[in-house]
Amino acid sequence: MASYDVIVIGSGPGGYVCAIRCAQLGLKTACVEGRETLGGTCLNVGCIPSKALLHASHQLHEAQHNFVKMGLIAENPIVDWTKMQNYKKDVIEGNTKGIEFLFKKNKIDWLKGWGSIPALGKVEVAGELHIAKHIIIASGSEPSSLPGIKIDEKIVVSSTGALELDKIPTKMVVIGAGVIGLELGSVYARLGVDVEVIEFLDQITPGMDGEVQKTFQRILKKQGLKFTMGAAVQSVSTKNKTATVTYVKRKKETEHQVEADVVLVATGRKPYAAGLGLEALGIEMTKSGQIQTDANYATSASGVYAIGDAIEGPMLAHKAEDEGMAIAEILAGKAGHVNYNVIPGVIYTHPEVSSVGNTEDQLKEQGRDYKVGKFSFVGNGRAKANFASEGFVKILADKNTDRILGAHIIGPMAGDLIHEICVAMEFGAAAEDLARTCHAHPTYSEAVREAALACGNGAIHS
Ligand code: NAI
């Protein structure tokens, strides 16, 4: 029976980052993981493998559409699906092995197996009992399906199955125009698949800035994705390797059917805490099935904490990581803190989409006096050279104080560009602070500066 200061259950971005920070702060730490590799959903069947396929399929798109414009002749590039899958596997392996190395470096014990909490201060893994002063649940989330839809991970797949289809399908129906549906839908559309996205609402990516939603949908349509909006999927049946999706158009209340050889169900994720024994410990849950925590990530059971997708808030790897670091610092007697107002969101399509802080709709709801500084990538020299001039940067700032309240970007490297605005917001900066900061030329970042200039006396290149 080993004894620890901290046992973290789950080795996804929340759990492994938490374990490393605990160890760095001098706490004797172990991390429980039942998968064969560390890294959780993100590294094994989520963020990392999807980015590998997004990267590979984007290269194909470039070869098919832009190479010839630059005088590069690479006619009819061929997709070797097995090799692409192997590339993806190598990327996963490189990342998961990296976490194993970091655990060794930081002297963190990997307790192999699925953990449970049989009593306060105790964690059981593979029949062995371990003692911990503090237990941190970082058990993550799992895909949530719809009633009437059974996921078999072959024909009717979640994101997990969609990442390892045994062949490239001909027709794919994606249920849900959220982050997963659009990222994976783009991968397959670029690989030549006829992709139809069926979405319940009248706009894609709920919660995102309205102008970005419209531009994004227009660009995706141009890339070949088809959209059926305002349609509630009722059921999916399968016969002879073909799926039939039944949906109802909400306004007309008419029923329709569409056939596909693969259906991706991307209608959200739900917290995963199966087998941990939370009920027996009397741990309180929220109405939506998340583990209830206080501002310091403490659950209702003494010495048990929870972070990441298993608790409230956006289901994002980096939100989980920040919570992992914060709880480690709190347990080490320091001031751990997460600024939930400055958590960026990124969609890794091409172009990328990113956002931080308030949307215009939210500011209107709050009755805030705000101004908008917008700059199109058409006026950015680097974007023009790279055939990447679709999209814009939009900065929202307080009309009176000029303080940045939010930012929304659709365009090249939007997922990276957003961070200078995040840093500015952390420091409570005004749009003028960004506008007065010298930005190297020629970079995509100049578009951020121009949007900041547009909050004041005007952008230069528009
Ligand atoms: P989501 O919540 O982003 O989108 C689900 C979509 O399905 C919504 O637009 C919803 O209106 C639609 N829908 C629900 N029921 C429907 C029905 N019966 N018929 C038609 N449409 C229906 O969920 P998604 O894309 O599955 O992602 C799950 C989580 O994973 C999210 O929290 C997301 O933030 C996270 N994630 C983040 C990524 C990133 O940061 N790049 C990448 C992948 C996932």
Coordinates of C-alpha atoms and ligand atoms in Angstrom, one line a residue:
M1 CA 0.0 0.0 0.0
A2 CA 1.7 3.2 -1.2
S3 CA 1.0 6.6 0.3
Y4 CA 0.9 9.9 -1.6
D5 CA 0.2 13.5 -1.1
V6 CA -1.9 13.6 -4.3
I7 CA -3.5 10.9 -6.5
V8 CA -4.9 12.3 -9.7
I9 CA -7.4 10.1 -11.5
G10 CA -7.1 10.4 -15.2
S11 CA -4.1 11.4 -17.4
G12 CA -5.8 13.7 -20.0
P13 CA -4.6 17.3 -20.3
G14 CA -6.3 18.2 -17.0
G15 CA -4.9 15.2 -15.1
Y16 CA -1.3 15.0 -16.4
V17 CA -0.7 18.7 -16.2
C18 CA -2.1 18.7 -12.6
A19 CA 0.2 15.8 -11.7
I20 CA 3.3 17.5 -13.1
R21 CA 2.5 20.8 -11.3
C22 CA 1.9 18.9 -8.0
A23 CA 5.2 17.1 -8.4
Q24 CA 7.0 20.4 -9.3
L25 CA 5.6 21.9 -6.1
G26 CA 7.1 19.1 -4.0
L27 CA 4.0 16.9 -3.5
K28 CA 4.4 13.1 -3.8
T29 CA 2.2 12.4 -6.7
A30 CA 0.6 9.5 -8.6
C31 CA -1.6 9.5 -11.6
V32 CA -4.1 6.7 -12.4
E33 CA -4.7 5.8 -16.0
G34 CA -6.5 2.7 -17.4
R35 CA -5.7 3.3 -21.0
E36 CA -2.6 1.6 -22.4
T37 CA -1.1 5.1 -23.0
L38 CA -1.2 8.4 -21.1
G39 CA -2.8 11.6 -22.4
G40 CA -6.6 10.8 -22.2
T41 CA -9.1 11.6 -25.0
C42 CA -7.1 14.6 -26.2
L43 CA -3.9 12.8 -27.1
N44 CA -5.3 9.4 -28.0
V45 CA -8.6 10.0 -29.7
G46 CA -9.3 13.7 -29.8
C47 CA -7.3 16.9 -30.3
I48 CA -4.0 15.4 -31.4
P49 CA -5.1 12.7 -34.0
S50 CA -7.8 15.1 -35.4
K51 CA -5.1 17.7 -35.9
A52 CA -2.9 15.2 -37.7
L53 CA -5.8 14.4 -40.2
L54 CA -6.6 18.1 -40.5
H55 CA -3.0 18.9 -41.4
A56 CA -2.7 16.0 -43.9
S57 CA -6.0 16.8 -45.6
H58 CA -5.1 20.5 -45.8
Q59 CA -1.9 19.6 -47.5
L60 CA -3.9 17.7 -50.1
H61 CA -6.2 20.7 -50.5
E62 CA -3.2 22.9 -51.1
A63 CA -1.7 20.5 -53.6
Q64 CA -5.0 20.3 -55.5
H65 CA -5.9 24.0 -55.4
N66 CA -3.0 26.3 -54.8
F67 CA 0.2 24.5 -55.9
V68 CA -0.4 25.2 -59.6
K69 CA -0.9 28.9 -58.9
M70 CA 2.6 29.0 -57.5
G71 CA 4.2 27.1 -60.4
L72 CA 4.3 23.8 -58.6
I73 CA 3.2 20.9 -60.7
A74 CA 2.0 17.9 -58.6
E75 CA -0.9 16.6 -60.6
N76 CA -3.5 14.3 -59.1
P77 CA -2.1 13.7 -55.7
I78 CA -3.2 10.3 -54.4
V79 CA -4.3 9.6 -50.8
D80 CA -2.9 6.4 -49.2
W81 CA -5.3 6.1 -46.3
T82 CA -3.3 3.4 -44.5
K83 CA -0.2 5.6 -44.6
M84 CA -2.2 8.6 -43.4
Q85 CA -3.5 6.5 -40.5
N86 CA 0.1 5.4 -39.7
Y87 CA 1.2 9.1 -39.7
K88 CA -1.6 9.8 -37.3
K89 CA -0.6 6.9 -35.1
D90 CA 3.1 8.1 -35.0
V91 CA 1.9 11.6 -34.0
I92 CA -0.2 10.1 -31.1
E93 CA 2.7 7.9 -30.0
G94 CA 5.2 10.7 -30.0
N95 CA 2.8 12.7 -27.8
T96 CA 1.8 10.0 -25.3
K97 CA 5.4 8.8 -24.9
G98 CA 6.3 12.4 -24.2
I99 CA 3.9 12.4 -21.2
E100 CA 5.5 9.1 -20.0
F101 CA 8.9 10.8 -20.1
L102 CA 7.6 13.8 -18.2
F103 CA 6.1 11.5 -15.5
K104 CA 9.5 9.8 -15.1
K105 CA 11.3 13.1 -15.1
N106 CA 9.0 14.5 -12.4
K107 CA 9.0 11.2 -10.4
I108 CA 5.2 10.7 -10.8
D109 CA 4.0 7.1 -10.4
W110 CA 1.7 5.9 -13.1
L111 CA -0.8 3.6 -11.4
K112 CA -2.0 1.4 -14.3
G113 CA -5.7 0.5 -14.3
W114 CA -9.1 2.1 -13.8
G115 CA -9.3 3.8 -10.4
S116 CA -12.1 4.1 -7.9
I117 CA -12.5 5.8 -4.5
P118 CA -13.7 3.1 -2.0
A119 CA -13.4 5.5 0.9
L120 CA -12.1 9.0 1.7
G121 CA -8.4 9.2 1.3
K122 CA -8.2 5.9 -0.6
V123 CA -7.9 5.0 -4.3
E124 CA -8.1 1.5 -5.6
V125 CA -6.4 0.6 -8.8
A126 CA -6.3 -3.0 -10.2
G127 CA -7.1 -4.5 -6.9
E128 CA -4.5 -2.5 -5.0
L129 CA -5.3 0.1 -2.4
H130 CA -3.3 3.4 -2.3
I131 CA -3.5 6.2 0.3
A132 CA -3.7 9.9 -0.6
K133 CA -4.1 13.1 1.3
H134 CA -5.8 14.6 -1.7
I135 CA -7.6 12.9 -4.6
I136 CA -8.2 14.9 -7.8
I137 CA -10.8 13.5 -10.3
A138 CA -9.8 14.4 -13.9
S139 CA -11.8 11.7 -15.5
G140 CA -12.9 13.8 -18.5
S141 CA -15.9 13.2 -20.8
E142 CA -17.3 10.9 -23.4
P143 CA -19.4 11.4 -26.6
S144 CA -23.1 11.7 -25.9
S145 CA -25.4 10.3 -28.5
L146 CA -29.1 11.0 -29.2
P147 CA -32.0 8.8 -28.2
G148 CA -32.7 6.5 -31.2
I149 CA -29.1 6.4 -32.3
K150 CA -26.8 3.5 -31.5
I151 CA -23.1 4.2 -32.1
D152 CA -21.3 1.1 -33.4
E153 CA -18.1 3.0 -34.3
K154 CA -18.1 1.4 -37.8
I155 CA -21.1 2.9 -39.7
V156 CA -22.5 5.1 -37.0
V157 CA -19.5 6.7 -35.4
S158 CA -18.5 9.2 -32.7
S159 CA -15.4 11.3 -33.1
T160 CA -13.4 8.3 -31.9
G161 CA -14.6 6.0 -34.7
A162 CA -14.4 8.9 -37.3
L163 CA -10.7 9.1 -36.6
E164 CA -10.0 5.5 -37.6
L165 CA -12.4 4.5 -40.4
D166 CA -11.1 1.5 -42.2
K167 CA -11.7 3.2 -45.6
I168 CA -12.6 6.7 -46.8
P169 CA -16.3 6.7 -47.3
T170 CA -18.3 8.0 -50.3
K171 CA -21.0 9.8 -48.4
M172 CA -20.9 11.0 -44.8
V173 CA -23.7 12.5 -42.8
V174 CA -22.5 14.6 -39.9
I175 CA -25.1 15.2 -37.1
G176 CA -24.3 18.5 -35.4
A177 CA -22.5 21.6 -36.8
G178 CA -20.4 22.1 -33.7
V179 CA -16.7 22.0 -33.3
I180 CA -16.3 18.2 -33.8
G181 CA -18.7 18.0 -36.7
L182 CA -17.0 20.8 -38.6
E183 CA -13.4 19.8 -38.0
L184 CA -13.9 16.1 -38.9
G185 CA -16.5 17.1 -41.6
S186 CA -13.8 19.3 -43.2
V187 CA -11.2 16.5 -43.1
Y188 CA -13.4 14.1 -45.1
A189 CA -14.7 16.8 -47.5
R190 CA -11.1 17.6 -48.4
L191 CA -10.5 13.8 -48.9
G192 CA -13.2 13.9 -51.5
V193 CA -16.2 12.6 -49.4
D194 CA -19.7 14.0 -50.1
V195 CA -20.3 15.5 -46.6
E196 CA -23.7 16.7 -45.5
V197 CA -24.0 18.4 -42.1
I198 CA -27.4 18.2 -40.4
E199 CA -27.9 20.9 -37.7
F200 CA -30.8 21.4 -35.3
L201 CA -30.3 25.2 -35.1
D202 CA -30.4 27.8 -37.9
Q203 CA -26.7 28.6 -37.6
I204 CA -23.6 26.7 -37.1
T205 CA -21.3 26.7 -34.1
P206 CA -23.8 27.8 -31.4
G207 CA -22.6 30.6 -29.1
M208 CA -20.1 32.0 -31.6
D209 CA -20.0 35.6 -33.0
G210 CA -22.8 35.9 -35.6
E211 CA -20.7 37.5 -38.3
V212 CA -18.1 34.7 -37.9
Q213 CA -20.8 32.1 -38.1
K214 CA -22.1 33.4 -41.4
T215 CA -18.6 33.8 -42.9
F216 CA -17.5 30.4 -41.7
Q217 CA -20.5 28.7 -43.1
R218 CA -20.1 30.4 -46.5
I219 CA -16.4 29.3 -46.6
L220 CA -17.2 25.8 -45.6
K221 CA -19.9 25.6 -48.3
K222 CA -17.4 26.8 -50.9
Q223 CA -15.2 23.9 -49.7
G224 CA -17.9 21.5 -50.6
L225 CA -19.7 20.8 -47.3
K226 CA -23.5 20.7 -47.6
F227 CA -25.7 22.0 -44.8
T228 CA -29.2 21.1 -43.8
M229 CA -30.1 23.6 -41.1
G230 CA -33.0 23.7 -38.7
A231 CA -33.3 20.0 -38.8
A232 CA -33.7 17.7 -35.8
V233 CA -32.3 14.2 -36.4
Q234 CA -34.7 11.6 -35.0
S235 CA -33.0 8.3 -35.6
V236 CA -30.4 6.4 -37.6
S237 CA -30.9 2.9 -38.8
T238 CA -28.4 0.6 -40.6
K239 CA -28.9 -2.1 -43.1
N240 CA -26.3 -3.8 -45.4
K241 CA -23.5 -1.3 -44.5
T242 CA -25.8 1.7 -45.3
A243 CA -27.2 4.1 -42.7
T244 CA -30.5 5.9 -43.1
V245 CA -30.8 9.2 -41.1
T246 CA -34.3 10.4 -40.4
Y247 CA -34.7 14.1 -39.6
V248 CA -37.6 16.6 -39.2
K249 CA -37.3 20.1 -40.7
R250 CA -38.3 22.1 -37.6
K251 CA -40.3 24.9 -39.3
K252 CA -42.3 22.9 -41.7
E253 CA -42.4 19.8 -39.5
T254 CA -41.7 17.6 -42.6
E255 CA -39.8 14.3 -42.2
H256 CA -36.9 13.5 -44.5
Q257 CA -34.4 10.7 -44.9
V258 CA -30.9 10.6 -46.2
E259 CA -28.6 7.7 -46.8
A260 CA -24.8 7.5 -46.1
D261 CA -22.1 4.9 -45.7
V262 CA -20.9 6.7 -42.5
V263 CA -22.8 8.8 -40.0
L264 CA -20.8 10.9 -37.5
V265 CA -22.8 11.8 -34.4
A266 CA -21.3 15.1 -33.1
T267 CA -24.0 16.3 -30.8
G268 CA -21.9 17.1 -27.8
R269 CA -20.0 15.3 -25.0
K270 CA -21.0 14.4 -21.4
P271 CA -18.9 14.1 -18.2
Y272 CA -17.4 10.7 -17.6
A273 CA -17.2 9.5 -14.0
A274 CA -18.3 5.8 -14.3
G275 CA -16.9 3.4 -11.7
L276 CA -15.3 6.0 -9.5
G277 CA -17.8 5.3 -6.7
L278 CA -19.0 8.9 -6.4
E279 CA -22.5 8.0 -5.3
A280 CA -21.3 5.9 -2.3
L281 CA -19.1 8.9 -1.3
G282 CA -22.2 11.1 -1.5
I283 CA -20.5 13.5 -3.9
E284 CA -23.0 16.1 -5.2
M285 CA -23.6 16.4 -8.9
T286 CA -25.0 19.3 -11.0
K287 CA -28.4 18.9 -12.8
S288 CA -26.4 18.4 -16.0
G289 CA -24.5 15.4 -14.6
Q290 CA -21.2 17.2 -13.8
I291 CA -19.4 16.8 -10.5
Q292 CA -20.3 19.8 -8.3
T293 CA -17.3 21.8 -7.1
D294 CA -16.7 25.0 -5.2
A295 CA -14.4 27.9 -6.4
N296 CA -11.4 25.8 -5.2
Y297 CA -12.4 22.7 -7.1
A298 CA -13.4 20.9 -3.9
T299 CA -16.3 18.4 -4.2
S300 CA -18.7 17.8 -1.3
A301 CA -16.5 15.0 -0.1
S302 CA -13.5 16.0 2.1
G303 CA -10.2 15.8 0.3
V304 CA -11.7 15.0 -3.1
Y305 CA -11.4 17.6 -5.9
A306 CA -12.5 17.6 -9.5
I307 CA -11.3 19.5 -12.6
G308 CA -11.8 19.6 -16.4
D309 CA -14.6 18.1 -18.5
A310 CA -16.0 16.3 -15.5
I311 CA -17.0 19.7 -13.9
E312 CA -18.8 22.7 -15.2
G313 CA -17.5 25.0 -17.9
P314 CA -16.4 24.6 -21.5
M315 CA -15.1 21.2 -22.4
L316 CA -11.7 22.3 -23.6
A317 CA -8.3 20.7 -22.9
H318 CA -6.7 24.1 -22.1
K319 CA -9.4 24.9 -19.6
A320 CA -8.7 21.6 -17.9
E321 CA -5.0 22.2 -17.9
D322 CA -5.4 25.6 -16.2
E323 CA -7.6 24.0 -13.6
G324 CA -5.1 21.3 -13.1
M325 CA -2.3 23.9 -12.4
A326 CA -4.6 25.9 -10.2
I327 CA -5.7 23.0 -7.9
A328 CA -2.0 21.9 -7.6
E329 CA -1.1 25.4 -6.5
I330 CA -4.0 25.6 -4.1
L331 CA -3.0 22.2 -2.5
A332 CA 0.6 23.4 -2.2
G333 CA -0.6 26.5 -0.2
K334 CA -0.3 28.9 -3.1
A335 CA -2.8 31.1 -4.9
G336 CA -4.1 29.0 -7.8
H337 CA -6.5 30.8 -10.1
V338 CA -8.2 30.5 -13.5
N339 CA -9.5 33.6 -15.3
Y340 CA -12.7 32.1 -16.9
N341 CA -13.2 35.4 -18.8
V342 CA -10.1 34.8 -20.9
I343 CA -10.3 31.2 -22.2
P344 CA -9.8 31.1 -25.9
G345 CA -11.8 28.8 -28.2
V346 CA -10.4 27.5 -31.4
I347 CA -11.8 25.5 -34.4
Y348 CA -9.0 24.0 -36.4
T349 CA -10.6 24.0 -39.8
H350 CA -9.0 26.0 -42.7
P351 CA -9.3 28.8 -42.2
E352 CA -9.2 28.5 -38.4
V353 CA -11.7 30.2 -36.2
S354 CA -11.0 31.6 -32.7
S355 CA -12.6 33.7 -30.1
V356 CA -12.1 35.0 -26.6
G357 CA -14.2 37.0 -24.2
N358 CA -17.6 38.4 -25.1
T359 CA -19.5 38.2 -28.3
E360 CA -21.5 41.2 -29.6
D361 CA -24.7 39.5 -28.6
Q362 CA -23.5 39.1 -25.0
L363 CA -22.5 42.7 -24.8
K364 CA -25.9 43.8 -26.1
E365 CA -27.6 41.6 -23.5
Q366 CA -25.4 43.2 -20.8
G367 CA -26.4 46.7 -22.1
R368 CA -22.7 47.5 -22.6
D369 CA -21.6 50.5 -24.7
Y370 CA -19.0 49.0 -27.0
K371 CA -17.3 49.6 -30.3
V372 CA -16.1 47.3 -33.0
G373 CA -12.7 47.3 -34.8
K374 CA -12.7 45.0 -37.8
F375 CA -10.0 44.2 -40.3
S376 CA -10.2 41.9 -43.3
F377 CA -7.3 39.6 -44.2
V378 CA -7.7 40.9 -47.8
G379 CA -5.6 43.9 -46.6
N380 CA -2.9 41.7 -45.1
G381 CA 0.1 41.2 -47.5
R382 CA 1.3 37.9 -46.0
A383 CA -2.2 36.4 -46.2
K384 CA -2.4 37.5 -49.9
A385 CA 0.9 35.8 -50.7
N386 CA -0.3 32.6 -49.0
F387 CA -3.8 32.4 -50.6
A388 CA -5.2 32.9 -47.1
S389 CA -7.0 36.2 -47.4
E390 CA -10.5 34.9 -46.4
G391 CA -11.8 36.1 -43.1
F392 CA -11.2 38.9 -40.6
V393 CA -10.2 40.0 -37.1
K394 CA -12.8 41.7 -35.0
I395 CA -12.1 43.3 -31.7
L396 CA -14.8 44.5 -29.3
A397 CA -13.8 47.2 -26.9
D398 CA -15.6 49.4 -24.3
K399 CA -16.7 52.6 -26.0
N400 CA -15.7 54.8 -23.1
T401 CA -12.6 53.1 -21.6
D402 CA -11.3 51.4 -24.8
R403 CA -10.7 48.2 -22.7
I404 CA -10.8 45.0 -24.8
L405 CA -13.9 43.0 -24.1
G406 CA -13.7 40.2 -26.7
A407 CA -12.2 39.2 -30.0
H408 CA -13.3 36.9 -32.8
I409 CA -11.1 35.8 -35.7
I410 CA -11.7 33.8 -38.8
G411 CA -8.6 33.5 -40.9
P412 CA -5.1 32.0 -41.3
M413 CA -3.6 30.9 -38.0
A414 CA -6.5 32.4 -36.1
G415 CA -5.8 29.9 -33.2
D416 CA -2.4 31.4 -32.7
L417 CA -3.3 35.0 -33.4
I418 CA -5.9 35.1 -30.6
H419 CA -3.3 34.7 -27.9
E420 CA -1.8 38.2 -28.1
I421 CA -5.4 39.5 -27.5
C422 CA -5.7 37.0 -24.5
V423 CA -2.5 38.4 -23.0
A424 CA -3.8 41.9 -23.6
M425 CA -7.1 41.1 -21.9
E426 CA -5.2 39.4 -18.9
F427 CA -3.5 42.7 -18.4
G428 CA -6.7 44.7 -18.8
A429 CA -5.3 46.4 -21.9
A430 CA -7.1 48.9 -24.1
A431 CA -7.4 48.4 -27.9
E432 CA -4.9 51.3 -28.2
D433 CA -2.3 49.3 -26.3
L434 CA -2.4 46.7 -29.0
A435 CA -2.6 49.3 -31.7
R436 CA 0.6 51.1 -30.4
T437 CA 2.5 47.8 -30.2
C438 CA 4.9 47.4 -33.2
H439 CA 4.0 44.3 -35.1
A440 CA 6.5 42.7 -37.5
H441 CA 5.8 43.0 -41.2
P442 CA 4.8 40.9 -43.1
T443 CA 2.9 38.8 -40.6
Y444 CA -0.7 37.7 -40.1
S445 CA -0.5 39.4 -36.6
E446 CA -0.6 42.7 -38.4
A447 CA -4.3 42.0 -39.0
V448 CA -4.8 42.0 -35.2
R449 CA -3.1 45.3 -34.8
E450 CA -5.1 46.7 -37.7
A451 CA -8.4 45.6 -36.0
A452 CA -7.1 47.4 -32.8
L453 CA -6.3 50.5 -34.9
A454 CA -9.9 50.2 -36.3
C455 CA -11.2 50.6 -32.7
G456 CA -9.5 54.1 -32.7
N457 CA -8.7 56.4 -35.6
G458 CA -8.9 53.7 -38.2
A459 CA -6.9 50.8 -39.8
I460 CA -4.3 51.7 -42.3
H461 CA -4.8 49.0 -44.9
S462 CA -8.6 49.0 -45.3
Ligands
NAI1 P1 -21.1 20.9 -29.8 O1 -21.9 21.1 -28.6 O2 -20.0 21.9 -30.1 O3 -22.1 20.9 -31.0 C1 -23.2 20.0 -31.1 C2 -24.2 20.4 -32.2 O4 -25.1 19.4 -32.4 C3 -24.9 21.7 -31.8 O5 -24.8 22.7 -32.9 C4 -26.4 21.2 -31.7 O6 -27.3 22.2 -32.0 C5 -26.4 20.0 -32.6 N1 -27.5 19.0 -32.4 C6 -27.8 18.5 -31.2 N2 -28.9 17.7 -31.3 C7 -29.2 17.6 -32.6 C8 -30.1 16.9 -33.4 N3 -31.0 16.0 -32.9 N4 -30.1 17.0 -34.8 C9 -29.2 17.9 -35.3 N5 -28.3 18.6 -34.6 C10 -28.3 18.4 -33.3 O7 -20.6 19.4 -29.7 P2 -19.4 18.7 -30.4 O8 -19.0 19.3 -31.7 O9 -19.8 17.2 -30.3 O10 -18.2 18.9 -29.4 C11 -18.3 18.4 -28.0 C12 -17.3 19.1 -27.1 O11 -16.0 18.9 -27.4 C13 -17.6 20.6 -27.1 O12 -17.6 21.1 -25.8 C14 -16.3 21.1 -27.8 O13 -16.0 22.4 -27.3 C15 -15.3 20.1 -27.5 N6 -14.3 20.0 -28.6 C16 -13.5 21.1 -28.8 C17 -12.6 21.1 -29.8 C18 -11.7 22.3 -30.0 O14 -11.6 23.1 -29.1 N7 -11.2 22.5 -31.2 C19 -12.5 20.0 -30.8 C20 -13.4 19.0 -30.5 C21 -14.3 19.0 -29.4

